[in-house]
Amino acid sequence: MSATGIRLHAPAPGWSLDADVVVVGSGVAGLTAALRCSAAGLRTVVVTKARLDDGSTRWAQGGIAAALGEGDTPEQHLDDTLVAGVGLCDEEAVRTLVTEGPGAVRRLIETGAHFDTGPEGAIELTREGGHHRRRIAHAGGDATGAEVSRALVEAVRARGIPTVENALVLDLLTDAEGRTAGVSLHVMGEGQHDGVGAVHAPAVVLATGGMGQVFSATTNPSVSTGDGVALALRAGAEVSDLEFVQFHPTVLFLGADAEGQQPLVSEAVRGEGAYLVDADGVRFMVGQHELAELAPRDIVAKGITRRMQERGTDHMYLDARHFGADMWATRFPTILAACRAHGIDPVTEPIPVAPAAHYASGGVRTDPHGRTTVPGLYACGEVACTGVHGANRLASNSLLEGLVYAERIAADITAEHARNTLHTRVPHPVTHPETPSHPLLPPEARFAIQRVMTEGAGVLRSAESLTQAAARLARIHAEAAGALAEHGKTAEPGVDTWETNNLLCVARVLVAAAQRREETRGCHWREDHADRDDETWRRHIVVRLNPDRTLAAHTTETHDFPPTRPSPQEQ
């Protein structure tokens, strides 16, 4: 049994694969971990929810931040990251990121990724919000994620690493001692297996990406339903900093009723000199921060939101008409095409923009090697909370974090495999009862959850809005639980219902953490507690799921994380 005993109601696995490590997710973090594990001789299986090249990484427009330019240093990159994280970054985690980052980028280039270069062959670097130097490497102008994804996917296929596509991971499997024993998953009809199955392995790497679909409007793809965080919670792992959801300031505004994935207008557009203006053409960010439009994302999102409130409107504008047609076509072809597809020509008119849910700075709590509080379970990328981002992610640190910490995870798994003879055999997971003790929500509850979160836990939050959100989420669960208790009925197991349950799980934790943090810090903005309070709240909120589905939350004693578990030498 898992630490909580909670699992998604699903049929018993009808097929299985054996491996040394299973990587769940096919973005930069997952594929990098898989490549490094495979290169070390470990039997590696990649499980991904859509196609191998269809994760969140390919949507990354801006680029990857690293101290690669002349005069730039890891120390300067560290300083910018710490400022953006508003006192909650783990400094050693950031130092690891910025010092190991340049080498990780060079290894990515060796893997086959091609970045934009200047006439003399050097990598072109741009600036984004919160950076005091040009240190963002980009590819295809504004298609960095697509190029990174292409290179890694080709490398994985060239190595012949087994992959299971179109597979939604369900729950962590554990052995009789409570150690990781693999995952259960459901293949959605187009993969190499159909229906519910399992991959048995002593090490599981969660690289499932974010949870942006918990809100009505987001830059995240439809697959970003918090599956990894929810799985980890059911497995008994701790999550941290989930209240810090970054709302990207400049998302193409498609109307007040627009839902689902929205087109992103990269921060690099402002990095190249675009202005944020209101309907009268006033640059309202000037005077609010020394970097104006290039302030950290939380400050820009708040500036836009304040101006919208002042003007009684639901969007502002990004003006880059001065770029000219040639620059738009060569530097930002993806954004240009997206705008024109929606009837907006940024060459001749300002772009309507508004904040939308973008990136989860918190997630499954890990140590410097990506280990979670569950033995054998690792996490990296957006699903993880490494301590790098603190209360607000610095622009373009996400791809770098995925690279650096995926390599660290692969090194730790390889060392653990060599150290522990138990890992020379496939673990035997314990079985679970067939009868569900917890309900599955109907698929339509997904939209109710998204509306609750957007209205109560979006850019602006308060005690009242969060209390209402918590109550409405509790009602959604209570209705399903009541139907199970009274009539023995629950929604049919399936992708829609499993995703909806995952969304409710992460929504409850996010709201609980946001209620607890009575201050404004980074991308957590409390209208009723407008000031930052370092004395009380320069701390992390850590949450676990209890067997009865209640939440156990505590606040750390300092801004440093306690260890996730003893080191192998101490065990």
PDB file of C-alpha atoms in Angstrom, residues 306-513:
ATOM      1  CA  ARG A 306      -3.628  47.247 -11.290  1.00  0.00           C
ATOM      2  CA  ARG A 307      -3.858  49.255 -14.496  1.00  0.00           C
ATOM      3  CA  MET A 308      -6.766  47.125 -15.699  1.00  0.00           C
ATOM      4  CA  GLN A 309      -8.575  47.798 -12.415  1.00  0.00           C
ATOM      5  CA  GLU A 310      -7.872  51.516 -12.668  1.00  0.00           C
ATOM      6  CA  ARG A 311      -9.110  51.692 -16.249  1.00  0.00           C
ATOM      7  CA  GLY A 312     -12.018  49.266 -15.817  1.00  0.00           C
ATOM      8  CA  THR A 313     -10.836  47.011 -18.644  1.00  0.00           C
ATOM      9  CA  ASP A 314      -9.813  43.386 -19.014  1.00  0.00           C
ATOM     10  CA  HIS A 315      -6.584  43.792 -20.966  1.00  0.00           C
ATOM     11  CA  MET A 316      -3.640  46.053 -21.746  1.00  0.00           C
ATOM     12  CA  TYR A 317      -1.438  46.282 -24.826  1.00  0.00           C
ATOM     13  CA  LEU A 318       2.086  45.324 -25.873  1.00  0.00           C
ATOM     14  CA  ASP A 319       3.379  47.766 -28.465  1.00  0.00           C
ATOM     15  CA  ALA A 320       6.195  46.570 -30.723  1.00  0.00           C
ATOM     16  CA  ARG A 321       5.254  48.310 -33.954  1.00  0.00           C
ATOM     17  CA  HIS A 322       8.689  49.949 -33.946  1.00  0.00           C
ATOM     18  CA  PHE A 323      10.298  46.523 -34.539  1.00  0.00           C
ATOM     19  CA  GLY A 324       9.262  46.624 -38.175  1.00  0.00           C
ATOM     20  CA  ALA A 325       8.119  43.761 -40.399  1.00  0.00           C
ATOM     21  CA  ASP A 326      11.561  42.197 -40.922  1.00  0.00           C
ATOM     22  CA  MET A 327      12.370  41.884 -37.226  1.00  0.00           C
ATOM     23  CA  TRP A 328       8.967  40.409 -36.464  1.00  0.00           C
ATOM     24  CA  ALA A 329       9.378  37.847 -39.243  1.00  0.00           C
ATOM     25  CA  THR A 330      12.916  36.770 -38.305  1.00  0.00           C
ATOM     26  CA  ARG A 331      13.023  37.116 -34.517  1.00  0.00           C
ATOM     27  CA  PHE A 332       9.436  36.241 -33.545  1.00  0.00           C
ATOM     28  CA  PRO A 333       7.866  34.238 -36.381  1.00  0.00           C
ATOM     29  CA  THR A 334       5.837  31.971 -34.088  1.00  0.00           C
ATOM     30  CA  ILE A 335       4.270  34.847 -32.166  1.00  0.00           C
ATOM     31  CA  LEU A 336       3.653  36.791 -35.381  1.00  0.00           C
ATOM     32  CA  ALA A 337       1.786  33.826 -36.862  1.00  0.00           C
ATOM     33  CA  ALA A 338      -0.260  33.273 -33.681  1.00  0.00           C
ATOM     34  CA  CYS A 339      -1.305  36.925 -33.536  1.00  0.00           C
ATOM     35  CA  ARG A 340      -2.263  37.029 -37.207  1.00  0.00           C
ATOM     36  CA  ALA A 341      -4.221  33.800 -36.823  1.00  0.00           C
ATOM     37  CA  HIS A 342      -6.394  35.685 -34.328  1.00  0.00           C
ATOM     38  CA  GLY A 343      -6.790  38.774 -36.509  1.00  0.00           C
ATOM     39  CA  ILE A 344      -4.049  40.921 -34.922  1.00  0.00           C
ATOM     40  CA  ASP A 345      -1.042  42.252 -36.846  1.00  0.00           C
ATOM     41  CA  PRO A 346       1.682  43.315 -34.384  1.00  0.00           C
ATOM     42  CA  VAL A 347       3.573  45.020 -37.203  1.00  0.00           C
ATOM     43  CA  THR A 348       0.837  47.638 -37.462  1.00  0.00           C
ATOM     44  CA  GLU A 349      -1.085  47.514 -34.161  1.00  0.00           C
ATOM     45  CA  PRO A 350      -0.481  46.910 -30.433  1.00  0.00           C
ATOM     46  CA  ILE A 351      -1.137  43.379 -29.154  1.00  0.00           C
ATOM     47  CA  PRO A 352      -3.916  42.986 -26.551  1.00  0.00           C
ATOM     48  CA  VAL A 353      -2.503  41.091 -23.561  1.00  0.00           C
ATOM     49  CA  ALA A 354      -3.550  39.979 -20.073  1.00  0.00           C
ATOM     50  CA  PRO A 355      -2.012  37.713 -17.403  1.00  0.00           C
ATOM     51  CA  ALA A 356      -2.824  33.980 -17.459  1.00  0.00           C
ATOM     52  CA  ALA A 357      -1.675  31.004 -15.398  1.00  0.00           C
ATOM     53  CA  HIS A 358       1.743  29.948 -16.614  1.00  0.00           C
ATOM     54  CA  TYR A 359       4.219  28.183 -14.328  1.00  0.00           C
ATOM     55  CA  ALA A 360       4.097  26.427 -10.965  1.00  0.00           C
ATOM     56  CA  SER A 361       7.103  27.502  -8.905  1.00  0.00           C
ATOM     57  CA  GLY A 362       6.230  24.882  -6.279  1.00  0.00           C
ATOM     58  CA  GLY A 363       5.694  21.155  -6.560  1.00  0.00           C
ATOM     59  CA  VAL A 364       6.939  17.850  -5.182  1.00  0.00           C
ATOM     60  CA  ARG A 365       9.650  18.639  -2.654  1.00  0.00           C
ATOM     61  CA  THR A 366      13.099  17.322  -3.572  1.00  0.00           C
ATOM     62  CA  ASP A 367      16.665  17.423  -2.300  1.00  0.00           C
ATOM     63  CA  PRO A 368      19.701  18.509  -4.380  1.00  0.00           C
ATOM     64  CA  HIS A 369      19.672  15.141  -6.158  1.00  0.00           C
ATOM     65  CA  GLY A 370      15.976  15.200  -7.055  1.00  0.00           C
ATOM     66  CA  ARG A 371      14.982  12.707  -4.351  1.00  0.00           C
ATOM     67  CA  THR A 372      11.530  13.126  -2.843  1.00  0.00           C
ATOM     68  CA  THR A 373      10.367  12.052   0.611  1.00  0.00           C
ATOM     69  CA  VAL A 374       9.324   8.655  -0.834  1.00  0.00           C
ATOM     70  CA  PRO A 375      12.299   6.263  -1.305  1.00  0.00           C
ATOM     71  CA  GLY A 376      12.939   5.607  -4.986  1.00  0.00           C
ATOM     72  CA  LEU A 377      10.698   8.434  -6.213  1.00  0.00           C
ATOM     73  CA  TYR A 378      12.418  11.382  -7.931  1.00  0.00           C
ATOM     74  CA  ALA A 379      11.038  14.574  -9.460  1.00  0.00           C
ATOM     75  CA  CYS A 380      12.449  17.192 -11.807  1.00  0.00           C
ATOM     76  CA  GLY A 381      11.217  19.990 -14.022  1.00  0.00           C
ATOM     77  CA  GLU A 382       8.028  21.890 -13.318  1.00  0.00           C
ATOM     78  CA  VAL A 383       6.501  19.088 -11.225  1.00  0.00           C
ATOM     79  CA  ALA A 384       9.334  19.462  -8.683  1.00  0.00           C
ATOM     80  CA  CYS A 385      10.147  22.011  -6.012  1.00  0.00           C
ATOM     81  CA  THR A 386      13.947  22.044  -5.946  1.00  0.00           C
ATOM     82  CA  GLY A 387      14.181  25.385  -4.137  1.00  0.00           C
ATOM     83  CA  VAL A 388      15.493  27.144  -7.242  1.00  0.00           C
ATOM     84  CA  HIS A 389      12.496  29.372  -7.959  1.00  0.00           C
ATOM     85  CA  GLY A 390      11.386  30.487  -4.518  1.00  0.00           C
ATOM     86  CA  ALA A 391       8.286  32.670  -4.699  1.00  0.00           C
ATOM     87  CA  ASN A 392       8.649  33.544  -8.368  1.00  0.00           C
ATOM     88  CA  ARG A 393      10.563  31.936 -11.240  1.00  0.00           C
ATOM     89  CA  LEU A 394      13.133  34.036 -13.074  1.00  0.00           C
ATOM     90  CA  ALA A 395      12.405  34.040 -16.799  1.00  0.00           C
ATOM     91  CA  SER A 396      13.930  31.153 -18.798  1.00  0.00           C
ATOM     92  CA  ASN A 397      15.324  29.341 -15.759  1.00  0.00           C
ATOM     93  CA  SER A 398      12.871  26.481 -16.284  1.00  0.00           C
ATOM     94  CA  LEU A 399      14.588  24.725 -19.197  1.00  0.00           C
ATOM     95  CA  LEU A 400      17.910  25.092 -17.399  1.00  0.00           C
ATOM     96  CA  GLU A 401      16.480  23.602 -14.201  1.00  0.00           C
ATOM     97  CA  GLY A 402      15.172  20.650 -16.197  1.00  0.00           C
ATOM     98  CA  LEU A 403      18.595  20.011 -17.696  1.00  0.00           C
ATOM     99  CA  VAL A 404      20.660  20.413 -14.543  1.00  0.00           C
ATOM    100  CA  TYR A 405      18.494  18.470 -12.117  1.00  0.00           C
ATOM    101  CA  ALA A 406      17.707  15.694 -14.609  1.00  0.00           C
ATOM    102  CA  GLU A 407      21.443  15.069 -14.910  1.00  0.00           C
ATOM    103  CA  ARG A 408      21.757  15.041 -11.120  1.00  0.00           C
ATOM    104  CA  ILE A 409      18.904  12.549 -10.804  1.00  0.00           C
ATOM    105  CA  ALA A 410      20.444  10.236 -13.390  1.00  0.00           C
ATOM    106  CA  ALA A 411      23.759  10.342 -11.534  1.00  0.00           C
ATOM    107  CA  ASP A 412      22.054   9.503  -8.227  1.00  0.00           C
ATOM    108  CA  ILE A 413      20.020   6.626  -9.674  1.00  0.00           C
ATOM    109  CA  THR A 414      23.137   5.225 -11.328  1.00  0.00           C
ATOM    110  CA  ALA A 415      25.077   5.410  -8.066  1.00  0.00           C
ATOM    111  CA  GLU A 416      22.197   3.891  -6.105  1.00  0.00           C
ATOM    112  CA  HIS A 417      21.884   1.073  -8.622  1.00  0.00           C
ATOM    113  CA  ALA A 418      25.586   0.265  -8.316  1.00  0.00           C
ATOM    114  CA  ARG A 419      25.439   0.496  -4.520  1.00  0.00           C
ATOM    115  CA  ASN A 420      22.336  -1.529  -3.841  1.00  0.00           C
ATOM    116  CA  THR A 421      22.134  -5.144  -4.940  1.00  0.00           C
ATOM    117  CA  LEU A 422      18.383  -5.049  -4.294  1.00  0.00           C
ATOM    118  CA  HIS A 423      18.128  -3.022  -7.499  1.00  0.00           C
ATOM    119  CA  THR A 424      19.539  -5.840  -9.595  1.00  0.00           C
ATOM    120  CA  ARG A 425      16.120  -7.441  -9.557  1.00  0.00           C
ATOM    121  CA  VAL A 426      12.695  -6.129 -10.474  1.00  0.00           C
ATOM    122  CA  PRO A 427      10.690  -5.209  -7.338  1.00  0.00           C
ATOM    123  CA  HIS A 428       7.376  -6.882  -6.591  1.00  0.00           C
ATOM    124  CA  PRO A 429       4.605  -4.334  -5.989  1.00  0.00           C
ATOM    125  CA  VAL A 430       1.917  -5.070  -3.453  1.00  0.00           C
ATOM    126  CA  THR A 431      -1.611  -5.432  -4.777  1.00  0.00           C
ATOM    127  CA  HIS A 432      -4.524  -3.110  -4.077  1.00  0.00           C
ATOM    128  CA  PRO A 433      -8.205  -3.908  -3.442  1.00  0.00           C
ATOM    129  CA  GLU A 434     -10.539  -3.636  -6.419  1.00  0.00           C
ATOM    130  CA  THR A 435     -13.326  -1.833  -4.580  1.00  0.00           C
ATOM    131  CA  PRO A 436     -12.834   1.965  -4.584  1.00  0.00           C
ATOM    132  CA  SER A 437     -12.898   3.654  -1.204  1.00  0.00           C
ATOM    133  CA  HIS A 438     -12.839   7.129  -2.757  1.00  0.00           C
ATOM    134  CA  PRO A 439     -15.038   8.499  -5.539  1.00  0.00           C
ATOM    135  CA  LEU A 440     -14.113   9.487  -9.053  1.00  0.00           C
ATOM    136  CA  LEU A 441     -15.453  12.879 -10.079  1.00  0.00           C
ATOM    137  CA  PRO A 442     -17.506  13.199 -13.260  1.00  0.00           C
ATOM    138  CA  PRO A 443     -15.634  14.867 -16.163  1.00  0.00           C
ATOM    139  CA  GLU A 444     -17.834  17.978 -16.083  1.00  0.00           C
ATOM    140  CA  ALA A 445     -16.492  18.793 -12.608  1.00  0.00           C
ATOM    141  CA  ARG A 446     -13.268  19.859 -14.326  1.00  0.00           C
ATOM    142  CA  PHE A 447     -14.834  23.081 -15.567  1.00  0.00           C
ATOM    143  CA  ALA A 448     -16.314  23.828 -12.158  1.00  0.00           C
ATOM    144  CA  ILE A 449     -12.873  23.399 -10.560  1.00  0.00           C
ATOM    145  CA  GLN A 450     -11.285  25.726 -13.129  1.00  0.00           C
ATOM    146  CA  ARG A 451     -13.884  28.429 -12.537  1.00  0.00           C
ATOM    147  CA  VAL A 452     -13.490  28.157  -8.763  1.00  0.00           C
ATOM    148  CA  MET A 453      -9.721  28.510  -9.013  1.00  0.00           C
ATOM    149  CA  THR A 454      -9.788  31.387 -11.477  1.00  0.00           C
ATOM    150  CA  GLU A 455     -12.272  33.355  -9.385  1.00  0.00           C
ATOM    151  CA  GLY A 456     -10.850  32.573  -5.936  1.00  0.00           C
ATOM    152  CA  ALA A 457      -7.154  31.796  -6.327  1.00  0.00           C
ATOM    153  CA  GLY A 458      -6.059  33.646  -9.454  1.00  0.00           C
ATOM    154  CA  VAL A 459      -3.805  36.692  -9.737  1.00  0.00           C
ATOM    155  CA  LEU A 460      -5.619  38.479  -6.888  1.00  0.00           C
ATOM    156  CA  ARG A 461      -6.422  36.588  -3.693  1.00  0.00           C
ATOM    157  CA  SER A 462      -7.942  37.371  -0.314  1.00  0.00           C
ATOM    158  CA  ALA A 463      -9.123  35.500   2.768  1.00  0.00           C
ATOM    159  CA  GLU A 464     -12.688  35.792   1.519  1.00  0.00           C
ATOM    160  CA  SER A 465     -11.984  34.571  -2.010  1.00  0.00           C
ATOM    161  CA  LEU A 466      -9.859  31.668  -0.787  1.00  0.00           C
ATOM    162  CA  THR A 467     -12.383  30.613   1.866  1.00  0.00           C
ATOM    163  CA  GLN A 468     -15.097  30.549  -0.774  1.00  0.00           C
ATOM    164  CA  ALA A 469     -12.859  28.590  -3.126  1.00  0.00           C
ATOM    165  CA  ALA A 470     -12.052  26.009  -0.442  1.00  0.00           C
ATOM    166  CA  ALA A 471     -15.745  25.580   0.378  1.00  0.00           C
ATOM    167  CA  ARG A 472     -16.729  25.166  -3.270  1.00  0.00           C
ATOM    168  CA  LEU A 473     -13.988  22.583  -3.850  1.00  0.00           C
ATOM    169  CA  ALA A 474     -15.124  20.700  -0.745  1.00  0.00           C
ATOM    170  CA  ARG A 475     -18.685  20.634  -2.094  1.00  0.00           C
ATOM    171  CA  ILE A 476     -17.516  19.201  -5.415  1.00  0.00           C
ATOM    172  CA  HIS A 477     -15.829  16.337  -3.584  1.00  0.00           C
ATOM    173  CA  ALA A 478     -18.696  15.881  -1.097  1.00  0.00           C
ATOM    174  CA  GLU A 479     -21.261  15.439  -3.861  1.00  0.00           C
ATOM    175  CA  ALA A 480     -19.221  12.647  -5.440  1.00  0.00           C
ATOM    176  CA  ALA A 481     -18.485  11.067  -2.046  1.00  0.00           C
ATOM    177  CA  GLY A 482     -22.172  11.176  -1.141  1.00  0.00           C
ATOM    178  CA  ALA A 483     -23.140   9.344  -4.306  1.00  0.00           C
ATOM    179  CA  LEU A 484     -20.570   6.644  -3.551  1.00  0.00           C
ATOM    180  CA  ALA A 485     -21.662   6.258   0.073  1.00  0.00           C
ATOM    181  CA  GLU A 486     -25.419   6.221  -0.596  1.00  0.00           C
ATOM    182  CA  HIS A 487     -25.641   4.362  -3.878  1.00  0.00           C
ATOM    183  CA  GLY A 488     -22.224   2.774  -4.342  1.00  0.00           C
ATOM    184  CA  LYS A 489     -21.897   4.757  -7.551  1.00  0.00           C
ATOM    185  CA  THR A 490     -18.902   6.657  -8.858  1.00  0.00           C
ATOM    186  CA  ALA A 491     -17.948   8.063 -12.233  1.00  0.00           C
ATOM    187  CA  GLU A 492     -16.606   5.573 -14.732  1.00  0.00           C
ATOM    188  CA  PRO A 493     -12.819   5.186 -14.698  1.00  0.00           C
ATOM    189  CA  GLY A 494     -11.276   6.950 -17.673  1.00  0.00           C
ATOM    190  CA  VAL A 495      -8.847   9.659 -18.683  1.00  0.00           C
ATOM    191  CA  ASP A 496     -11.350  12.494 -18.173  1.00  0.00           C
ATOM    192  CA  THR A 497     -12.326  11.369 -14.697  1.00  0.00           C
ATOM    193  CA  TRP A 498      -8.756  10.625 -13.601  1.00  0.00           C
ATOM    194  CA  GLU A 499      -7.573  14.038 -14.797  1.00  0.00           C
ATOM    195  CA  THR A 500     -10.468  15.740 -13.014  1.00  0.00           C
ATOM    196  CA  ASN A 501      -9.575  13.997  -9.751  1.00  0.00           C
ATOM    197  CA  ASN A 502      -5.952  15.092 -10.134  1.00  0.00           C
ATOM    198  CA  LEU A 503      -7.042  18.685 -10.705  1.00  0.00           C
ATOM    199  CA  LEU A 504      -9.194  18.661  -7.586  1.00  0.00           C
ATOM    200  CA  CYS A 505      -6.319  17.237  -5.549  1.00  0.00           C
ATOM    201  CA  VAL A 506      -3.816  19.933  -6.573  1.00  0.00           C
ATOM    202  CA  ALA A 507      -6.464  22.680  -6.356  1.00  0.00           C
ATOM    203  CA  ARG A 508      -7.197  21.822  -2.724  1.00  0.00           C
ATOM    204  CA  VAL A 509      -3.512  21.952  -1.795  1.00  0.00           C
ATOM    205  CA  LEU A 510      -2.930  25.213  -3.658  1.00  0.00           C
ATOM    206  CA  VAL A 511      -5.868  26.906  -1.943  1.00  0.00           C
ATOM    207  CA  ALA A 512      -4.877  25.576   1.488  1.00  0.00           C
ATOM    208  CA  ALA A 513      -1.340  26.921   1.107  1.00  0.00           C
TER     209      ALA A 513
END
